[in-house]
Coordinates of C-alpha atoms and ligand atoms in Angstrom, one line a residue:
Chain A
M106 CA -0.1 0.0 0.1
P107 CA 1.5 3.2 -0.8
S108 CA 2.2 6.1 1.9
R109 CA 3.0 8.4 -1.2
Y110 CA 1.2 9.4 -4.4
G111 CA 4.2 10.9 -6.5
P112 CA 5.4 13.5 -4.1
Y113 CA 2.1 13.5 -2.2
G114 CA 0.8 12.1 1.0
G115 CA 3.2 11.0 4.0
A116 CA 2.2 11.3 7.4
F117 CA 3.1 14.7 9.1
V118 CA 1.7 13.9 12.6
P119 CA 2.9 14.6 16.5
E120 CA 4.6 11.2 17.4
T121 CA 1.9 10.6 19.9
L122 CA -0.2 9.3 16.6
V123 CA 2.7 7.4 15.0
P124 CA 2.1 4.3 17.0
A125 CA -1.4 4.2 16.7
L126 CA -1.0 4.9 12.5
E127 CA 1.3 2.0 12.4
E128 CA -1.4 -0.1 14.3
L129 CA -3.8 0.6 12.0
E130 CA -1.8 -0.3 8.9
R131 CA -1.0 -3.5 10.2
T132 CA -4.7 -4.3 11.3
W133 CA -5.9 -3.5 7.9
K134 CA -3.2 -5.5 6.1
A135 CA -4.1 -8.6 7.9
A136 CA -7.9 -7.6 7.6
R137 CA -7.7 -7.6 3.7
R138 CA -5.6 -10.9 3.7
D139 CA -8.4 -12.5 6.2
A140 CA -11.3 -14.0 4.3
G141 CA -13.4 -13.9 7.6
F142 CA -13.1 -10.1 7.5
R143 CA -14.1 -9.7 4.0
R144 CA -17.0 -11.9 4.1
E145 CA -18.1 -10.0 7.3
L146 CA -17.6 -6.6 5.5
S147 CA -19.3 -7.9 2.5
R148 CA -22.4 -9.1 4.5
Y149 CA -23.0 -5.9 6.4
S150 CA -22.6 -4.1 3.2
R151 CA -25.5 -6.4 1.5
S152 CA -27.5 -6.9 4.4
L153 CA -27.2 -3.4 6.5
G154 CA -26.0 -1.3 3.9
G155 CA -28.0 -2.5 0.8
R156 CA -25.0 -2.9 -1.7
P157 CA -24.8 -3.2 -4.4
T158 CA -26.3 0.1 -5.9
P159 CA -27.8 0.5 -9.2
L160 CA -26.8 2.3 -12.3
Y161 CA -29.5 4.2 -13.6
F162 CA -29.9 5.9 -16.9
A163 CA -31.0 9.6 -16.2
E164 CA -33.0 9.9 -19.6
R165 CA -34.8 13.2 -19.4
L166 CA -31.8 15.0 -17.6
S167 CA -29.9 13.6 -20.8
R168 CA -32.1 14.8 -22.9
R169 CA -32.0 18.1 -21.1
A170 CA -28.4 18.2 -21.7
G171 CA -28.5 17.3 -25.3
G172 CA -25.6 15.1 -26.1
A173 CA -24.3 11.9 -24.3
Q174 CA -26.2 9.7 -21.9
I175 CA -25.8 10.4 -18.3
W176 CA -26.2 7.5 -15.8
L177 CA -25.9 7.8 -12.1
K178 CA -24.0 5.5 -9.7
R179 CA -26.8 5.4 -6.9
E180 CA -24.7 5.7 -3.8
D181 CA -27.5 7.9 -2.6
L182 CA -29.4 4.5 -2.0
V183 CA -26.7 3.5 0.6
H184 CA -28.0 2.9 4.2
G185 CA -27.9 6.6 6.0
G186 CA -28.1 8.1 2.4
A187 CA -24.5 8.7 1.3
H188 CA -21.5 6.9 -0.1
K189 CA -20.1 7.3 3.7
F190 CA -21.5 4.2 4.8
N191 CA -18.8 2.2 3.1
N192 CA -15.7 3.4 4.7
A193 CA -17.2 4.0 8.3
L194 CA -18.5 0.2 8.0
G195 CA -14.9 -0.8 7.0
Q196 CA -12.8 1.3 9.6
G197 CA -15.5 0.3 12.2
L198 CA -14.8 -3.4 11.9
L199 CA -11.1 -2.2 11.9
A200 CA -11.6 -0.6 15.3
R201 CA -13.4 -3.5 17.0
R202 CA -10.5 -5.8 15.4
M203 CA -8.2 -3.7 17.0
G204 CA -10.1 -3.9 20.4
K205 CA -10.9 -0.1 20.5
P206 CA -14.1 0.7 22.4
R207 CA -14.5 4.0 21.3
L208 CA -14.9 6.0 18.0
I209 CA -14.5 9.7 17.0
A210 CA -15.3 11.5 13.8
E211 CA -15.4 14.9 12.4
T212 CA -18.1 15.6 9.9
G213 CA -19.0 18.6 7.9
A214 CA -22.2 17.6 6.0
G215 CA -23.2 15.6 8.7
Q216 CA -23.3 12.4 6.4
H217 CA -20.0 10.9 7.6
G218 CA -21.0 11.7 11.4
V219 CA -24.4 9.6 10.7
A220 CA -22.6 6.8 8.9
T221 CA -20.2 6.7 11.9
A222 CA -23.1 6.8 14.5
M223 CA -24.9 3.8 12.4
I224 CA -21.9 2.0 12.9
G225 CA -20.9 2.6 16.3
A226 CA -24.5 1.5 16.8
A227 CA -24.6 -1.8 15.1
L228 CA -21.0 -2.7 16.2
G229 CA -21.7 -1.6 19.9
L230 CA -18.8 1.2 19.8
R231 CA -18.9 4.3 21.8
T232 CA -19.1 7.3 19.3
E233 CA -18.2 10.9 19.5
I234 CA -18.5 13.2 16.6
Y235 CA -17.0 16.6 16.1
M236 CA -18.8 19.0 13.9
G237 CA -18.4 22.9 13.3
E238 CA -21.2 25.1 14.6
V239 CA -21.8 26.8 11.2
D240 CA -22.5 23.0 9.8
M241 CA -24.3 22.1 12.8
E242 CA -26.7 25.1 11.9
R243 CA -26.7 24.6 8.1
Q244 CA -27.2 20.3 8.2
R245 CA -29.3 20.4 11.5
P246 CA -31.4 17.4 10.3
N247 CA -28.1 15.3 10.6
V248 CA -27.1 16.3 13.8
L249 CA -30.2 15.0 15.3
R250 CA -30.1 11.7 13.7
M251 CA -26.4 11.5 15.0
R252 CA -27.9 12.1 18.4
L253 CA -30.9 9.4 18.0
L254 CA -28.4 6.7 16.9
G255 CA -26.8 7.3 20.3
A256 CA -23.7 9.4 19.2
E257 CA -22.4 12.4 21.1
V258 CA -22.0 15.6 18.9
H259 CA -19.5 18.3 20.0
P260 CA -19.9 21.6 18.4
V261 CA -16.4 22.8 17.2
T262 CA -16.2 26.5 17.9
S263 CA -12.8 27.4 16.6
G264 CA -11.6 28.7 13.5
Q265 CA -14.3 29.0 10.8
R266 CA -16.4 26.6 12.5
T267 CA -16.5 23.9 9.6
L268 CA -15.0 20.9 8.5
K269 CA -11.2 21.8 8.7
D270 CA -11.9 22.8 12.6
A271 CA -13.7 19.6 13.1
I272 CA -10.9 17.7 12.0
N273 CA -8.4 19.7 14.2
A274 CA -10.6 19.0 17.2
A275 CA -10.9 15.3 16.3
L276 CA -7.0 14.8 16.0
R277 CA -6.4 16.8 19.4
D278 CA -9.0 14.3 21.1
W279 CA -7.3 11.6 19.3
I280 CA -3.8 12.5 20.4
S281 CA -5.4 12.6 24.1
N282 CA -7.2 9.2 23.9
V283 CA -5.2 7.4 21.1
R284 CA -4.8 3.9 23.4
T285 CA -8.6 3.4 23.4
T286 CA -9.9 5.3 20.6
H287 CA -10.2 4.9 16.9
Y288 CA -10.0 8.1 14.8
L289 CA -12.8 7.2 11.9
L290 CA -11.5 9.6 9.4
G291 CA -14.2 10.3 6.8
S292 CA -12.4 11.3 3.7
A293 CA -9.3 10.1 1.6
V294 CA -7.4 12.7 3.3
G295 CA -4.9 12.9 6.7
P296 CA -1.7 10.9 7.4
H297 CA -1.0 7.4 5.8
P298 CA -2.6 5.1 6.1
F299 CA -6.0 6.7 6.0
P300 CA -6.1 8.2 2.2
A301 CA -5.2 4.2 1.2
I302 CA -7.9 2.9 3.5
V303 CA -10.4 5.4 2.6
A304 CA -10.0 4.8 -1.1
D305 CA -9.9 0.9 -0.3
F306 CA -13.2 0.9 1.0
Q307 CA -14.4 3.2 -1.1
S308 CA -13.6 1.5 -4.4
V309 CA -16.6 -0.8 -4.1
I310 CA -18.4 2.2 -6.1
G311 CA -16.3 1.9 -8.9
R312 CA -15.5 -2.0 -8.8
E313 CA -19.6 -2.1 -9.1
I314 CA -19.7 0.7 -11.8
A315 CA -17.0 -1.5 -14.0
R316 CA -18.8 -4.5 -13.5
E317 CA -22.3 -3.2 -14.3
A318 CA -21.0 -1.2 -17.3
A319 CA -19.3 -4.6 -18.6
C320 CA -22.9 -6.3 -18.4
L321 CA -24.8 -3.6 -19.7
W322 CA -22.4 -2.1 -22.4
G323 CA -19.6 -4.8 -22.7
R324 CA -17.1 -1.7 -21.9
P325 CA -16.2 0.9 -19.1
P326 CA -18.0 4.2 -19.2
D327 CA -16.5 7.1 -21.2
L328 CA -16.4 9.8 -18.6
A329 CA -16.8 9.0 -14.8
V330 CA -17.7 12.3 -12.6
A331 CA -17.6 12.6 -9.0
C332 CA -17.5 15.7 -6.4
V333 CA -14.4 16.1 -4.5
G334 CA -14.4 17.4 -1.0
G335 CA -11.6 15.5 0.5
G336 CA -12.0 13.4 -2.1
S337 CA -13.5 10.1 -0.8
N338 CA -16.5 9.0 -3.4
A339 CA -14.3 10.4 -6.2
I340 CA -11.2 8.3 -5.6
G341 CA -13.6 5.2 -4.9
T342 CA -15.3 5.9 -8.1
F343 CA -12.0 6.6 -10.1
H344 CA -9.6 3.9 -8.5
P345 CA -11.1 0.8 -10.3
L346 CA -11.2 2.7 -13.4
L347 CA -7.5 4.0 -13.6
R348 CA -6.5 1.3 -15.7
T349 CA -9.1 1.8 -18.2
R350 CA -9.5 4.1 -20.8
T351 CA -12.5 5.9 -18.9
E352 CA -11.8 9.6 -18.4
L353 CA -12.1 11.0 -15.1
L354 CA -13.2 14.0 -13.9
G355 CA -13.5 15.5 -10.2
V356 CA -15.6 18.3 -9.2
E357 CA -14.7 21.0 -6.3
A358 CA -16.8 23.5 -5.2
G359 CA -16.4 26.8 -6.6
G360 CA -18.1 28.7 -4.1
P361 CA -20.4 31.5 -4.8
R362 CA -19.6 33.3 -7.9
G363 CA -16.8 35.8 -7.3
H364 CA -15.2 34.4 -4.2
P365 CA -11.6 33.9 -4.9
T366 CA -11.3 30.6 -4.0
G367 CA -14.4 28.6 -3.0
A368 CA -13.2 25.4 -1.7
A369 CA -11.4 24.5 -4.8
S370 CA -8.0 23.2 -3.5
L371 CA -6.8 21.6 -6.8
A372 CA -7.9 24.3 -9.0
R373 CA -7.0 27.2 -6.8
G374 CA -4.2 25.9 -4.2
R375 CA -1.1 25.0 -4.3
P376 CA 1.2 21.9 -2.6
G377 CA 1.1 22.2 1.4
I378 CA 1.1 20.4 4.3
L379 CA -2.5 20.1 6.0
H380 CA -4.0 17.4 8.8
G381 CA -1.0 15.4 8.1
T382 CA -0.9 15.0 4.3
Y383 CA 1.0 16.8 1.5
S384 CA -1.3 17.7 -1.4
Y385 CA -3.1 20.9 -2.5
V386 CA -4.2 23.2 0.3
L387 CA -5.9 26.7 -0.2
Q388 CA -3.3 28.7 2.1
D389 CA -1.7 32.4 2.0
R390 CA 1.7 33.2 1.4
D391 CA 2.9 32.7 4.8
G392 CA 1.3 28.9 4.7
E393 CA -1.8 29.8 7.1
I394 CA -4.9 28.0 5.5
R395 CA -7.1 30.2 4.0
D396 CA -11.0 30.6 4.4
T397 CA -13.0 28.6 2.0
A398 CA -16.7 29.0 1.0
S399 CA -19.3 26.6 -0.2
I400 CA -22.9 26.1 -0.2
S401 CA -22.2 22.8 0.4
A402 CA -20.9 21.5 4.1
G403 CA -19.3 18.4 2.6
L404 CA -17.1 20.2 0.1
D405 CA -16.4 22.8 2.2
Y406 CA -12.4 22.1 3.0
A407 CA -9.3 23.9 2.4
G408 CA -7.3 20.4 1.4
V409 CA -7.9 17.6 -0.6
G410 CA -6.6 13.8 -0.9
P411 CA -3.0 13.3 -1.9
E412 CA -4.1 10.8 -4.4
H413 CA -6.1 13.6 -6.2
A414 CA -2.9 15.7 -6.0
F415 CA -1.2 13.1 -8.0
L416 CA -4.0 12.2 -10.6
K417 CA -4.3 16.0 -11.3
D418 CA -0.3 16.5 -11.6
S419 CA -0.2 13.2 -13.6
G420 CA -2.9 14.2 -15.8
R421 CA -5.0 11.0 -15.3
A422 CA -7.6 13.0 -13.9
R423 CA -9.2 16.5 -14.8
Y424 CA -10.6 19.0 -11.8
V425 CA -13.0 21.7 -12.3
A426 CA -14.5 23.7 -10.2
V427 CA -18.4 24.4 -10.0
H428 CA -20.0 27.6 -8.3
D429 CA -22.6 27.3 -5.6
E430 CA -25.2 29.0 -8.3
D431 CA -24.6 26.0 -10.9
A432 CA -24.9 23.2 -8.4
L433 CA -28.3 24.4 -7.1
R434 CA -29.2 24.7 -10.6
A435 CA -28.3 21.0 -11.1
F436 CA -30.2 20.4 -7.9
R437 CA -33.3 21.4 -9.1
W438 CA -33.0 19.8 -12.4
L439 CA -32.1 16.4 -11.0
S440 CA -35.3 16.7 -8.8
E441 CA -37.7 17.9 -11.4
D442 CA -36.1 15.5 -14.1
E443 CA -35.5 12.6 -12.5
G444 CA -37.5 12.7 -9.1
I445 CA -34.3 12.3 -7.5
I446 CA -33.3 15.1 -4.8
P447 CA -29.7 15.0 -4.7
A448 CA -27.3 16.3 -1.8
L449 CA -25.5 19.5 -2.6
E450 CA -22.4 17.9 -2.9
P451 CA -23.1 15.8 -6.0
S452 CA -25.2 18.4 -7.2
H453 CA -21.9 19.8 -8.5
A454 CA -20.7 16.9 -10.2
I455 CA -24.1 16.7 -12.0
F456 CA -23.9 20.3 -13.4
A457 CA -20.4 19.2 -14.6
A458 CA -21.7 16.3 -16.0
V459 CA -24.8 18.0 -18.1
R460 CA -22.0 20.5 -19.3
E461 CA -20.0 17.5 -20.4
A462 CA -22.7 15.7 -22.0
R463 CA -23.5 19.0 -24.1
R464 CA -20.2 18.5 -26.2
R465 CA -20.3 14.6 -26.4
P466 CA -22.1 12.1 -29.0
A467 CA -25.3 10.7 -27.9
S468 CA -23.1 7.2 -27.9
H469 CA -20.9 8.8 -24.9
R470 CA -21.9 7.0 -21.7
I471 CA -21.1 9.4 -18.6
V472 CA -21.3 7.8 -15.1
V473 CA -21.9 10.2 -12.2
T474 CA -21.2 9.2 -8.8
L475 CA -24.5 10.2 -7.0
S476 CA -22.7 10.4 -3.4
G477 CA -25.8 11.0 -1.4
R478 CA -29.6 12.4 -1.0
G479 CA -30.8 15.8 -0.4
D480 CA -32.7 15.5 2.6
K481 CA -30.2 17.3 4.6
D482 CA -30.1 20.2 2.5
L483 CA -33.9 21.2 2.1
E484 CA -33.6 24.1 4.4
V485 CA -30.5 25.5 2.6
V486 CA -31.8 25.0 -0.7
G487 CA -35.4 26.4 0.3
R488 CA -33.6 29.4 1.3
A489 CA -31.4 29.8 -1.6
V490 CA -34.1 29.6 -3.9
G491 CA -37.0 31.3 -2.1
A492 CA -39.2 28.2 -2.1
Chain B
M54 CA 4.4 33.2 20.9
V55 CA 5.4 35.8 18.3
D56 CA 2.9 38.3 18.1
R57 CA 3.1 41.6 15.7
A58 CA 1.5 43.2 19.1
R59 CA 4.6 42.5 21.0
K60 CA 6.8 44.1 18.6
G61 CA 9.7 45.8 20.4
R62 CA 9.3 44.0 23.4
Y63 CA 11.2 40.6 22.8
T64 CA 14.7 41.6 24.0
S65 CA 13.1 42.6 27.3
L66 CA 11.1 39.7 27.5
A67 CA 14.4 37.4 26.6
I68 CA 16.2 39.4 29.3
T69 CA 14.0 38.7 32.1
A70 CA 13.7 35.1 31.2
R71 CA 17.1 34.7 31.3
D72 CA 17.7 36.6 34.6
A73 CA 14.8 34.1 35.6
G74 CA 17.0 31.1 34.9
A75 CA 16.3 29.9 31.4
T76 CA 18.8 28.8 29.2
H77 CA 17.0 28.4 25.9
L78 CA 14.2 30.6 24.5
E79 CA 11.5 29.2 22.3
L80 CA 9.7 31.2 19.8
G81 CA 6.2 30.0 18.3
F82 CA 5.5 31.1 14.9
P83 CA 1.3 31.3 14.6
F84 CA -0.3 28.5 12.4
S85 CA -3.9 28.5 11.8
D86 CA -4.4 24.8 12.5
P87 CA -2.2 24.0 15.5
I88 CA -3.3 20.3 15.9
A89 CA -0.8 19.6 18.8
D90 CA -2.0 22.6 20.7
G91 CA -4.7 23.2 23.5
P92 CA -6.6 26.0 24.0
I93 CA -4.3 28.4 25.3
L94 CA -1.7 28.2 22.4
Q95 CA -4.8 27.8 19.9
E96 CA -6.0 31.1 21.0
A97 CA -2.6 32.8 21.3
A98 CA -2.0 31.8 17.7
D99 CA -5.2 33.2 16.4
R100 CA -4.6 36.2 18.3
A101 CA -1.5 36.7 16.8
L102 CA -2.7 35.9 13.1
R103 CA -5.4 38.5 13.8
H104 CA -2.8 41.0 14.6
G105 CA -1.6 40.2 11.2
T106 CA 1.7 38.6 12.2
H107 CA 4.0 37.5 9.3
W108 CA 7.0 35.5 8.6
D109 CA 9.0 39.0 8.7
D110 CA 7.8 39.4 12.5
L111 CA 9.4 36.1 13.3
R112 CA 12.6 36.8 11.9
S113 CA 12.9 40.3 13.7
A114 CA 11.8 38.4 16.9
V115 CA 14.6 36.0 16.6
R116 CA 17.1 39.1 15.8
D117 CA 16.0 40.5 18.9
T118 CA 16.1 37.7 21.3
S119 CA 19.2 35.6 20.1
T120 CA 21.4 38.1 21.2
V121 CA 20.1 37.3 24.8
L122 CA 19.6 33.5 24.6
P123 CA 19.8 30.8 22.2
T124 CA 16.5 30.9 20.2
I125 CA 14.5 27.8 19.2
V126 CA 11.8 28.3 16.5
M127 CA 8.7 26.4 17.0
S128 CA 6.8 26.0 14.0
Y129 CA 4.2 23.6 12.2
A130 CA 5.6 22.0 9.1
N131 CA 3.7 24.2 6.4
P132 CA 4.8 27.6 6.8
L133 CA 8.4 26.1 6.7
W134 CA 7.7 24.1 3.5
T135 CA 5.6 26.7 1.7
R136 CA 8.2 29.1 1.3
G137 CA 10.7 26.5 0.7
L138 CA 12.8 24.8 3.0
A139 CA 16.2 25.8 2.4
R140 CA 14.9 29.3 2.1
S141 CA 13.3 29.4 5.3
L142 CA 15.9 27.5 7.3
A143 CA 18.6 30.1 5.9
N144 CA 16.3 32.9 6.8
L145 CA 16.0 31.7 10.4
K146 CA 19.8 31.0 10.5
E147 CA 20.3 34.6 9.2
A148 CA 18.2 35.9 11.8
G149 CA 20.1 34.3 14.6
A150 CA 18.0 31.1 15.7
A151 CA 20.2 28.4 17.0
G152 CA 17.4 25.5 16.7
L153 CA 13.9 24.6 15.4
I154 CA 11.1 22.5 16.5
V155 CA 8.2 21.2 14.2
P156 CA 5.6 19.3 16.0
D157 CA 4.1 17.6 12.9
L158 CA 7.0 16.2 11.9
S159 CA 7.4 12.4 12.3
L160 CA 10.7 10.7 12.4
E161 CA 9.6 9.0 8.9
E162 CA 9.2 12.4 7.2
S163 CA 12.3 13.7 8.7
P164 CA 15.2 13.1 6.5
P165 CA 14.9 15.8 4.1
W166 CA 14.2 18.1 6.8
R167 CA 17.4 16.9 8.6
R168 CA 19.6 17.5 5.9
A169 CA 18.0 20.9 5.1
A170 CA 18.8 22.0 8.8
R171 CA 22.2 20.5 8.8
R172 CA 22.9 22.6 5.4
A173 CA 21.9 25.8 7.2
G174 CA 23.3 25.2 10.2
L175 CA 20.3 24.8 12.9
D176 CA 19.9 22.1 15.1
L177 CA 16.4 20.0 14.1
T178 CA 14.9 18.9 17.5
L179 CA 12.6 16.0 17.1
L180 CA 9.8 15.0 19.4
A181 CA 9.7 11.9 21.6
A182 CA 6.3 10.6 23.1
P183 CA 4.9 8.4 25.8
G184 CA 3.5 5.9 23.4
S185 CA 6.7 5.6 21.4
P186 CA 8.2 2.1 21.7
L187 CA 12.1 2.3 23.3
A188 CA 13.5 1.6 19.7
R189 CA 11.8 4.3 18.2
I190 CA 13.0 6.5 21.5
D191 CA 16.5 5.5 20.3
A192 CA 16.2 6.4 16.7
L193 CA 14.9 9.7 17.4
A194 CA 17.4 10.5 19.9
R195 CA 19.9 9.6 17.6
A196 CA 18.4 11.7 14.7
S197 CA 17.4 14.7 17.0
R198 CA 20.0 18.0 17.5
G199 CA 20.3 20.4 20.2
F200 CA 18.1 18.1 22.5
L201 CA 15.3 15.8 22.4
Y202 CA 12.0 17.2 23.2
L203 CA 10.2 14.3 25.3
V204 CA 6.4 15.1 25.4
S205 CA 4.9 14.4 28.9
R206 CA 1.8 12.7 28.2
Y207 CA -1.0 11.6 25.9
G208 CA -2.6 14.9 25.0
T209 CA -2.0 18.6 23.7
T210 CA -0.1 21.3 25.1
G211 CA -1.2 23.0 28.1
G212 CA -3.0 22.2 31.3
G213 CA -3.4 18.4 32.4
E214 CA -1.6 16.1 34.6
I215 CA 1.7 15.1 33.0
S216 CA 2.9 11.3 33.2
R217 CA 4.2 9.9 36.3
S218 CA 8.3 10.2 36.6
A219 CA 8.3 6.7 36.9
D220 CA 6.6 6.0 33.2
L221 CA 8.9 8.8 31.9
A222 CA 12.2 7.5 33.6
P223 CA 12.6 4.4 31.0
L224 CA 11.9 7.0 27.9
V225 CA 14.5 9.2 29.2
R226 CA 17.2 6.4 30.3
S227 CA 16.5 4.7 26.7
A228 CA 17.5 8.4 24.9
H229 CA 20.4 8.8 27.1
A230 CA 21.7 5.2 26.3
A231 CA 21.3 5.8 22.6
A232 CA 22.5 9.3 22.4
P233 CA 24.7 10.2 25.5
E234 CA 25.6 13.8 24.8
L235 CA 22.2 14.6 23.7
P236 CA 19.9 16.5 26.8
V237 CA 16.4 15.1 27.3
Y238 CA 13.7 17.7 28.1
V239 CA 10.4 17.7 29.1
G240 CA 7.5 19.4 27.8
F241 CA 3.8 19.8 27.8
G242 CA 2.0 20.7 31.0
I243 CA 4.8 22.0 32.9
R244 CA 3.4 25.1 34.8
D245 CA 5.1 25.2 38.3
R246 CA 7.2 24.0 40.8
R247 CA 5.6 20.4 41.4
T248 CA 5.2 19.5 37.5
A249 CA 8.7 20.7 36.9
L250 CA 10.2 18.3 39.9
R251 CA 8.0 15.7 38.8
A252 CA 9.5 16.0 35.3
M253 CA 12.8 16.2 36.5
A254 CA 12.9 13.1 38.7
S255 CA 12.3 11.0 35.6
G256 CA 16.0 12.0 34.7
A257 CA 15.4 14.8 32.3
D258 CA 17.7 17.4 31.9
G259 CA 15.5 20.2 31.7
V260 CA 12.0 21.2 30.9
I261 CA 10.4 23.4 28.3
V262 CA 7.6 25.9 29.4
A263 CA 5.0 27.5 26.8
S264 CA 1.4 27.6 27.6
A265 CA 1.9 28.8 31.1
L266 CA 3.9 31.4 30.0
E267 CA 1.6 32.3 27.3
S268 CA -1.5 32.4 29.5
A269 CA 0.4 34.5 32.2
L270 CA 1.5 36.9 29.7
A271 CA -2.0 37.2 28.0
R272 CA -3.5 37.9 31.6
R273 CA -0.3 40.3 32.4
P274 CA 1.6 41.2 29.6
S275 CA 4.3 43.1 31.8
T276 CA 7.8 41.6 32.2
A277 CA 7.4 40.9 35.8
T278 CA 5.2 38.0 34.7
V279 CA 8.2 36.2 33.2
P280 CA 10.4 35.5 36.6
R281 CA 6.7 35.0 38.4
V282 CA 6.4 32.0 36.3
L283 CA 9.8 30.7 35.5
G284 CA 11.4 31.4 38.8
P285 CA 9.8 28.5 40.8
I286 CA 10.6 26.0 37.8
A287 CA 14.1 27.2 37.3
S288 CA 14.7 26.5 41.0
A289 CA 13.1 23.2 40.8
V290 CA 15.0 22.3 37.9
R291 CA 18.3 23.2 39.6
T292 CA 17.1 21.1 42.5
G293 CA 15.7 18.2 40.3
G294 CA 18.8 17.8 38.4
T295 CA 21.5 17.5 41.0
Ligands
PLP132 C1 -23.1 13.1 -0.2 C2 -21.6 13.8 0.1 N1 -21.1 13.8 -1.0 C3 -19.6 13.9 -1.0 C4 -18.9 14.4 0.0 C5 -17.6 15.0 -0.1 O1 -16.7 13.8 0.5 P1 -15.6 13.2 0.0 O2 -15.1 14.1 -1.1 O3 -14.7 12.6 0.8 O4 -16.5 12.2 -1.1 C6 -20.0 14.4 1.5 C7 -19.4 15.1 2.6 O5 -19.7 15.1 3.3 C8 -21.2 14.0 1.5 O6 -21.8 14.2 2.2

């Protein structure tokens, strides 16, 4: 398993965390070779998670675009309403294997917090979630869900009070309680081995896409599109397609039109070290991390997973930024054309996919990972569109 | 912590620290996301950034203090990395710094940083922690320059109880055996005579005080604050060390 992706990745952490990261890597490597672990993972994925998820042909949305076919990978149908379940389950099983009775996690949109709380409940592990105060306000339904699932939710009041600050708080908790606690990191970011582990557990998305594409069309899709916050649903989509001819497109949050950076670390940042990993980071001249802006709490992060940095530099994947206003348009298109209310995060990917579809022939097949459903966003969207 | 609002006062702060018994001065560069720090240093960093503290403030502070005491810069990895490691370290050396502490630099990531520090003529000090296996302690002690920074407990900087002397002692012994010339200083949570004595009873060669001084200075910014905090600790180190 790589600790580096080209120059990116690594583990820039206080020494206190190093033994825990080494234990996690050892446990994960042993678990991957253990047929019993794999069986358990796939049993929970199926019977608790609802996997596999289907590919859905978004015919009316494709017609609106007027070009290539747009297909949706329905991660919004996974238990809890987002792809976050895949990683929370895998790491939850690793935590149990390590004998750690307590889980902590950060969350932005609340989807990872909900997934961790569900897994904590199902596996009987105590769960505490760090969430920025701003995010608690804008993703209120998920706060209630986490609490109902038995998790304790700690408001984070430092910094911008969003995802980055929640990760800081979770890391500090981990430093203090590392002997009894597993930090269930929710995206493909953080120190090694997290980016590799998260990519591994999320790769079920791309594997299922490849398998179903082979059945339906006899070949992989022409283009795969996914939104990128920290980059877990995107890396899970891309990984199994890396060695095919499928074009890969990651979609970051551009923030409100006119904002200098939004949360587009790959498009507007430069390489730096944040939360233990070397990757693209939105930062100022002194290396201080910049404030970000996005209508979607799950994409509102100044960093990005190191493997995406590598895929960008190598040219194997492309990354674009989509503004809040356009994500909202795509949110409505998908709701009205297909009867599917998407989360704001994948709405960014939907917009980019429609734009791509317009300039491609009808024979092209675009798969968009619909990483989550939009119940959590109704208030924000209602306010934004005045509904 | 370097803070633009402290401009012009570094020399007098360093002199009072020296007179109170300090042998080195640690100057922290504020970072927006200090994951190893508790609330006191987080707030100090936030304050400094709000005051518009920049890299040049660090350089000028080092220039002021390094004529009084050997000055060691504490900075998270990104501010140093982002302007080019060689250039940042040359900057600090030129300003008069003696060494460097990077709390989020692991042993595994340290080789290019150690090379750059050697080239710049700075001591790069590594951190060891209570959970570090003894073999790691040995490797850290051999790779560290200036001293070895032994973190007193599982936790971030600031308040909270430090580990028992008996738990720290094997780590100190191991480091001393691996690198007999290298002093071991204990930091995190050292705030008074009691905590200093406890740290020194592990066989350590000294202690590091940050949060206690920072919070006292935030409450009472006068130079008189420095000996009030450092005096009892320095005397504990002298007793504990003999
Ligand atoms: C539905 C949904 N999609 C995407 C994301 C972004 O995360 P990632 O880039 O790790 O997939 C989130 C994060 O909260 C989310 O809730």
